[in-house]
Tab-separated table of C-alpha atoms in Angstrom:
chain	number	residue	atom	x	y	z
A	25	MET	CA	64.321	-9.622	6.419
A	26	LYS	CA	63.106	-9.525	2.818
A	27	ALA	CA	60.267	-11.966	3.590
A	28	THR	CA	59.231	-9.906	6.597
A	29	MET	CA	59.166	-6.735	4.506
A	30	LEU	CA	57.017	-8.433	1.870
A	31	ARG	CA	54.546	-9.546	4.542
A	32	VAL	CA	54.367	-6.005	5.919
A	33	LEU	CA	53.734	-4.603	2.440
A	34	LYS	CA	51.109	-7.268	1.818
A	35	TYR	CA	49.230	-6.451	5.007
A	36	ALA	CA	49.545	-2.729	4.343
A	37	LEU	CA	48.073	-3.210	0.871
A	38	LEU	CA	45.223	-5.318	2.253
A	39	LEU	CA	44.519	-2.672	4.882
A	40	LEU	CA	44.486	0.050	2.228
A	41	ILE	CA	42.021	-1.957	0.117
A	42	VAL	CA	39.758	-2.503	3.132
A	43	VAL	CA	39.823	1.212	3.965
A	44	LEU	CA	39.077	2.218	0.387
A	45	VAL	CA	36.214	-0.265	0.051
A	46	ALA	CA	34.784	0.757	3.409
A	47	GLY	CA	35.053	4.437	2.482
A	48	ALA	CA	33.350	3.864	-0.854
A	49	GLY	CA	30.639	1.839	0.847
A	50	PHE	CA	30.027	4.567	3.416
A	51	ALA	CA	29.902	7.245	0.718
A	52	TRP	CA	27.367	5.207	-1.280
A	53	TRP	CA	25.280	4.603	1.844
A	54	ARG	CA	25.438	8.294	2.748
A	55	THR	CA	23.966	9.342	-0.610
A	56	GLY	CA	20.793	7.468	0.293
A	57	VAL	CA	20.347	9.213	3.645
A	58	LEU	CA	17.740	11.997	3.688
A	59	GLU	CA	17.063	14.365	6.563
A	60	THR	CA	13.553	15.807	6.819
A	61	THR	CA	12.845	19.367	7.987
A	62	ASP	CA	9.293	20.588	8.630
A	63	VAL	CA	8.813	23.834	6.704
A	64	LYS	CA	5.097	24.558	7.100
A	65	PRO	CA	2.069	22.268	7.503
A	66	ASN	CA	2.169	19.918	4.487
A	67	VAL	CA	5.553	21.246	3.307
A	68	TRP	CA	8.914	19.565	3.984
A	69	MET	CA	12.556	20.014	2.989
A	70	LEU	CA	14.661	16.914	2.320
A	71	SER	CA	18.431	17.300	2.527
A	72	GLY	CA	21.459	15.047	2.260
A	73	VAL	CA	24.449	14.698	-0.056
A	74	GLY	CA	23.708	17.222	-2.762
A	75	SER	CA	20.887	19.713	-3.132
A	76	ASN	CA	17.783	20.340	-1.073
A	77	VAL	CA	14.430	18.929	-2.187
A	78	THR	CA	10.986	20.312	-1.367
A	79	VAL	CA	7.909	18.113	-0.877
A	80	VAL	CA	4.384	19.537	-0.827
A	81	ALA	CA	1.259	17.566	0.074
A	82	THR	CA	-1.952	18.490	-1.756
A	83	SER	CA	-5.332	16.816	-2.119
A	84	GLU	CA	-4.528	16.229	-5.812
A	85	GLY	CA	-1.133	14.601	-5.362
A	86	THR	CA	2.375	15.375	-4.186
A	87	ILE	CA	4.575	18.146	-5.580
A	88	VAL	CA	8.347	17.536	-5.536
A	89	VAL	CA	10.936	20.183	-6.381
A	90	ASP	CA	14.313	18.819	-7.601
A	91	SER	CA	15.618	15.265	-7.428
A	92	MET	CA	19.302	15.345	-6.336
A	93	ALA	CA	22.236	13.791	-8.191
A	94	LEU	CA	21.691	10.019	-8.324
A	95	VAL	CA	18.865	7.696	-9.312
A	96	GLN	CA	19.334	6.045	-5.900
A	97	GLN	CA	18.599	9.408	-4.300
A	98	GLY	CA	15.580	9.882	-6.534
A	99	GLU	CA	14.233	6.548	-5.360
A	100	ARG	CA	14.606	7.596	-1.716
A	101	ILE	CA	12.922	10.930	-2.506
A	102	VAL	CA	9.915	9.214	-4.085
A	103	GLU	CA	9.624	6.841	-1.115
A	104	ARG	CA	9.977	9.597	1.489
A	105	ALA	CA	7.607	11.956	-0.316
A	106	GLN	CA	4.857	9.354	-0.513
A	107	ALA	CA	5.413	8.370	3.123
A	108	LEU	CA	5.070	12.009	4.198
A	109	THR	CA	2.043	12.856	2.075
A	110	GLY	CA	0.239	9.561	1.557
A	111	THR	CA	-0.270	10.344	-2.137
A	112	PRO	CA	1.760	9.635	-5.301
A	113	VAL	CA	3.845	12.297	-7.001
A	114	ALA	CA	1.777	14.408	-9.381
A	115	VAL	CA	4.401	16.987	-10.408
A	116	LEU	CA	8.198	17.145	-10.390
A	117	ILE	CA	9.727	20.606	-10.830
A	118	ASN	CA	13.388	21.123	-11.790
A	119	THR	CA	14.705	24.523	-10.714
A	120	HIS	CA	17.596	24.373	-13.226
A	121	TYR	CA	19.652	21.886	-15.225
A	122	HIS	CA	22.575	20.945	-12.952
A	123	LEU	CA	22.938	17.242	-12.255
A	124	ASP	CA	22.640	17.595	-8.462
A	125	HIS	CA	19.068	18.819	-9.036
A	126	THR	CA	18.002	16.605	-11.960
A	127	HIS	CA	19.789	13.249	-12.183
A	128	GLY	CA	17.342	11.690	-9.727
A	129	ASN	CA	14.520	12.296	-12.245
A	130	PRO	CA	14.640	8.771	-13.762
A	131	ALA	CA	13.507	7.312	-10.410
A	132	PHE	CA	10.105	8.966	-10.842
A	133	PRO	CA	7.262	7.138	-12.627
A	134	ILE	CA	7.223	7.571	-16.394
A	135	GLY	CA	4.334	9.891	-17.200
A	136	THR	CA	5.027	12.225	-14.274
A	137	LYS	CA	4.526	15.879	-15.194
A	138	VAL	CA	8.020	17.445	-15.136
A	139	VAL	CA	8.151	21.248	-15.160
A	140	SER	CA	11.082	23.563	-15.920
A	141	THR	CA	11.911	26.701	-17.870
A	142	ASP	CA	12.521	26.464	-21.600
A	143	ARG	CA	16.196	27.308	-21.071
A	144	THR	CA	16.638	24.538	-18.510
A	145	LEU	CA	15.314	21.968	-20.969
A	146	GLU	CA	17.635	23.329	-23.645
A	147	HIS	CA	20.628	23.079	-21.299
A	148	LEU	CA	19.718	19.508	-20.344
A	149	ARG	CA	19.619	18.536	-24.017
A	150	THR	CA	22.829	20.323	-25.014
A	151	LEU	CA	25.140	20.686	-22.011
A	152	ASP	CA	24.132	17.366	-20.405
A	153	GLY	CA	22.665	15.619	-23.438
A	154	ARG	CA	24.679	12.395	-23.252
A	155	TRP	CA	23.181	11.502	-19.871
A	156	TRP	CA	19.588	12.109	-21.060
A	157	LYS	CA	19.723	10.349	-24.442
A	158	ASP	CA	18.417	6.917	-23.357
A	159	SER	CA	15.471	5.628	-21.327
A	160	PRO	CA	14.515	6.013	-18.558
A	161	ALA	CA	16.358	9.354	-18.349
A	162	LYS	CA	14.943	10.729	-21.620
A	163	ASP	CA	11.428	9.817	-20.455
A	164	LEU	CA	11.813	12.061	-17.380
A	165	LEU	CA	13.089	15.177	-19.120
A	166	PRO	CA	10.862	18.206	-18.506
A	167	ASN	CA	7.674	17.754	-20.517
A	168	TYR	CA	6.061	21.062	-19.589
A	169	THR	CA	8.169	24.207	-19.964
A	170	PHE	CA	7.613	27.946	-19.765
A	171	THR	CA	9.551	31.140	-20.453
A	172	ASP	CA	8.595	33.608	-17.722
A	173	THR	CA	5.874	32.282	-15.391
A	174	TRP	CA	3.709	29.222	-14.767
A	175	SER	CA	0.833	28.972	-12.311
A	176	ALA	CA	-1.270	26.007	-11.260
A	177	ARG	CA	-3.581	25.032	-8.441
A	178	TYR	CA	-3.546	21.618	-6.787
A	179	GLY	CA	-6.290	21.289	-4.198
A	180	GLU	CA	-5.912	24.251	-1.858
A	181	THR	CA	-2.310	24.954	-2.927
A	182	THR	CA	-1.415	27.581	-5.518
A	183	LEU	CA	1.932	27.167	-7.279
A	184	ARG	CA	3.661	30.094	-8.996
A	185	ALA	CA	6.883	29.251	-10.816
A	186	ILE	CA	8.818	32.296	-11.970
A	187	HIS	CA	11.969	32.842	-14.002
A	188	PRO	CA	13.089	36.091	-12.313
A	189	GLY	CA	16.188	36.692	-14.433
A	190	ARG	CA	19.762	35.517	-14.848
A	191	GLY	CA	21.906	34.553	-11.893
A	192	HIS	CA	23.155	31.050	-11.207
A	193	THR	CA	22.307	30.191	-14.843
A	194	ASP	CA	20.035	31.900	-17.371
A	195	GLY	CA	17.253	29.368	-16.818
A	196	ASP	CA	16.649	29.171	-13.059
A	197	LEU	CA	13.149	29.253	-11.638
A	198	VAL	CA	11.860	29.941	-8.159
A	199	LEU	CA	8.629	28.422	-6.881
A	200	LEU	CA	6.242	30.360	-4.663
A	201	LEU	CA	3.775	28.361	-2.562
A	202	VAL	CA	1.274	31.186	-2.327
A	203	GLU	CA	-0.918	30.230	0.626
A	204	GLU	CA	2.011	28.852	2.624
A	205	ARG	CA	4.178	31.928	1.884
A	206	VAL	CA	7.118	29.624	1.154
A	207	LEU	CA	9.700	30.345	-1.551
A	208	VAL	CA	11.686	27.485	-3.086
A	209	ALA	CA	14.744	29.309	-4.402
A	210	GLY	CA	16.872	26.591	-6.005
A	211	ASP	CA	20.485	27.602	-6.575
A	212	LEU	CA	19.679	31.274	-6.860
A	213	PHE	CA	20.270	31.044	-3.095
A	214	PHE	CA	23.098	29.193	-1.334
A	215	ASN	CA	22.399	29.689	2.391
A	216	GLY	CA	25.709	30.085	4.239
A	217	TYR	CA	27.854	28.797	1.353
A	218	TYR	CA	29.789	30.176	-1.595
A	219	PRO	CA	27.637	29.710	-4.720
A	220	ASN	CA	28.325	28.076	-8.040
A	221	ILE	CA	28.333	30.630	-10.879
A	222	ASP	CA	27.737	28.975	-14.244
A	223	LEU	CA	28.827	31.644	-16.721
A	224	GLU	CA	28.864	29.024	-19.490
A	225	ALA	CA	25.094	28.523	-19.063
A	226	GLY	CA	24.311	32.225	-19.027
A	227	GLY	CA	24.934	32.835	-15.334
A	228	THR	CA	26.029	36.248	-14.110
A	229	VAL	CA	27.524	37.792	-11.003
A	230	ALA	CA	26.717	41.357	-12.042
A	231	GLY	CA	23.059	40.613	-12.766
A	232	TRP	CA	22.397	38.234	-9.861
A	233	PRO	CA	21.568	40.953	-7.250
A	234	GLU	CA	18.903	42.504	-9.513
A	235	THR	CA	17.394	39.068	-10.066
A	236	LEU	CA	17.204	38.564	-6.302
A	237	ASP	CA	15.582	41.989	-5.963
A	238	ALA	CA	12.805	40.659	-8.209
A	239	VAL	CA	12.526	37.533	-6.059
A	240	LEU	CA	12.371	39.602	-2.867
A	241	ALA	CA	9.387	41.494	-4.301
A	242	LEU	CA	7.343	38.296	-3.860
A	243	ASP	CA	5.254	37.601	-0.757
A	244	PHE	CA	6.964	34.955	1.403
A	245	ASP	CA	8.507	34.541	4.833
A	246	THR	CA	10.288	31.169	4.605
A	247	VAL	CA	12.867	30.086	2.020
A	248	VAL	CA	14.084	26.651	0.945
A	249	PRO	CA	17.562	27.303	-0.521
A	250	GLY	CA	19.248	25.141	-3.109
A	251	HIS	CA	21.948	24.334	-0.550
A	252	GLY	CA	22.125	24.985	3.170
A	253	PRO	CA	19.612	25.094	6.026
A	254	LEU	CA	16.045	26.378	5.890
A	255	ALA	CA	16.117	30.171	5.694
A	256	THR	CA	14.226	33.404	6.166
A	257	ARG	CA	13.672	36.444	3.974
A	258	ALA	CA	16.479	38.192	5.892
A	259	ASP	CA	18.876	35.355	4.986
A	260	LEU	CA	18.050	35.792	1.304
A	261	GLU	CA	18.548	39.565	1.587
A	262	ARG	CA	21.972	38.925	3.096
A	263	PHE	CA	22.909	36.628	0.213
A	264	ARG	CA	21.751	39.317	-2.247
A	265	ASP	CA	24.028	41.790	-0.460
A	266	PHE	CA	26.917	39.302	-0.734
A	267	MET	CA	26.435	38.958	-4.497
A	268	ARG	CA	26.283	42.755	-4.840
A	269	ALA	CA	29.497	43.204	-2.831
A	270	LEU	CA	31.241	40.542	-4.909
A	271	ALA	CA	30.165	42.152	-8.193
A	272	GLN	CA	30.874	45.756	-7.213
A	273	GLN	CA	34.243	45.188	-5.551
A	274	THR	CA	35.517	43.040	-8.402
A	275	ALA	CA	34.294	45.550	-11.000
A	276	ALA	CA	36.172	48.293	-9.145
A	277	VAL	CA	39.413	46.312	-9.350
A	278	VAL	CA	38.902	45.741	-13.081
A	279	ALA	CA	38.013	49.415	-13.692
A	280	ARG	CA	41.412	50.557	-12.437
A	281	GLY	CA	43.238	47.901	-14.478
A	282	GLY	CA	43.787	45.486	-11.625
A	283	THR	CA	44.660	41.829	-12.126
A	284	LEU	CA	42.942	38.698	-10.870
A	285	ALA	CA	45.633	38.483	-8.188
A	286	ASP	CA	44.693	42.021	-7.118
A	287	ALA	CA	41.045	41.016	-6.889
A	288	GLN	CA	41.858	37.900	-4.872
A	289	ARG	CA	43.823	40.054	-2.452
A	290	GLU	CA	41.499	43.052	-2.196
A	291	VAL	CA	37.892	41.865	-2.482
A	292	ASP	CA	36.587	41.706	1.086
A	293	LEU	CA	33.799	39.177	1.703
A	294	GLU	CA	34.633	38.280	5.299
A	295	ALA	CA	31.583	39.997	6.780
A	296	PHE	CA	29.282	37.439	5.138
A	297	GLY	CA	30.870	34.421	6.829
A	298	LEU	CA	30.356	32.036	3.913
A	299	ARG	CA	32.052	28.634	3.723
A	300	ARG	CA	32.647	25.874	1.192
A	301	VAL	CA	29.778	23.563	0.240
A	302	PRO	CA	30.301	20.068	1.704
A	303	PHE	CA	31.218	17.629	-1.084
A	304	ALA	CA	31.963	20.587	-3.423
A	305	PRO	CA	35.119	22.147	-1.950
A	306	PHE	CA	35.920	24.004	-5.170
A	307	LEU	CA	33.091	26.430	-4.316
A	308	SER	CA	35.237	28.885	-2.378
A	309	ARG	CA	36.087	32.542	-1.993
A	310	SER	CA	38.779	32.157	-4.643
A	311	PHE	CA	36.299	30.568	-7.062
A	312	VAL	CA	33.605	33.251	-6.815
A	313	ILE	CA	36.138	36.072	-7.201
A	314	GLU	CA	37.648	34.357	-10.234
A	315	ARG	CA	34.217	34.006	-11.827
A	316	ALA	CA	33.345	37.640	-11.077
A	317	TYR	CA	36.670	38.786	-12.533
A	318	GLU	CA	36.193	36.631	-15.627
A	319	GLU	CA	32.769	38.139	-16.269
A	320	ALA	CA	33.945	41.705	-15.636
A	321	THR	CA	36.830	41.371	-18.102
A	322	ARG	CA	34.936	39.475	-20.775
A	323	LYS	CA	34.769	41.267	-24.110
A	324	PRO	CA	31.257	41.791	-25.533
A	325	SER	CA	30.459	39.291	-28.266
């Protein structure tokens, strides 16, 4: 009986190891899978595990916005972008500092022009500095930064990068493809999902709706969100309304002396139908209310 039990345990352990290895292998394979969505002529959205990426074909080279979370993903992005456009990458733009938008940077050729806001570069060096301290990562940090706006023309394509204000962090940019009327929103817009709110990097719930008002003043009809499917202006307006409801309802709870538990019970976000981001289940209703409550009760420094 004892020998039989040992054999059963042995086989069970072997089966567990096989399952774990297979699961890890599938997860690693899945990170290299990119789905391509046609946005406009010469503009594509790449999506997979992590953030969305935008690829733009111009007669003076390819523009790529964001690079996902792994060097392996960055390699696939470079390959796919060049296959779609037929030209090498001329510019890589990072919408903000989070690793799921930047850690693919080292897969790009050294010497690539990398654009971000000043604050994003500062956050990369301070909040994520250990990862960027050695080559090739340090060679693909942003090497062209701006404070408020940056404009450039590549062939027939006009790029306008704008820091519209605080929201997801205090350094996010949006990119307007002027002729195509396409907005690349980064994580200032989670389409259909609860957003990440990085208060530690200057993010704000209360100020996010006003920032999106500034974005909505731009001329566009199609939106590439940081996460979620390709969107419209109306989708972005709905997300702005969600952020406003979150901020106002939580502030009302705080104003009458309510607790976090009160806010979790009373703040009503059901009408917006948001769900958790795949592979980031902590981004939930509970999370966004907690962040809004934390900001609303924070003492001025």
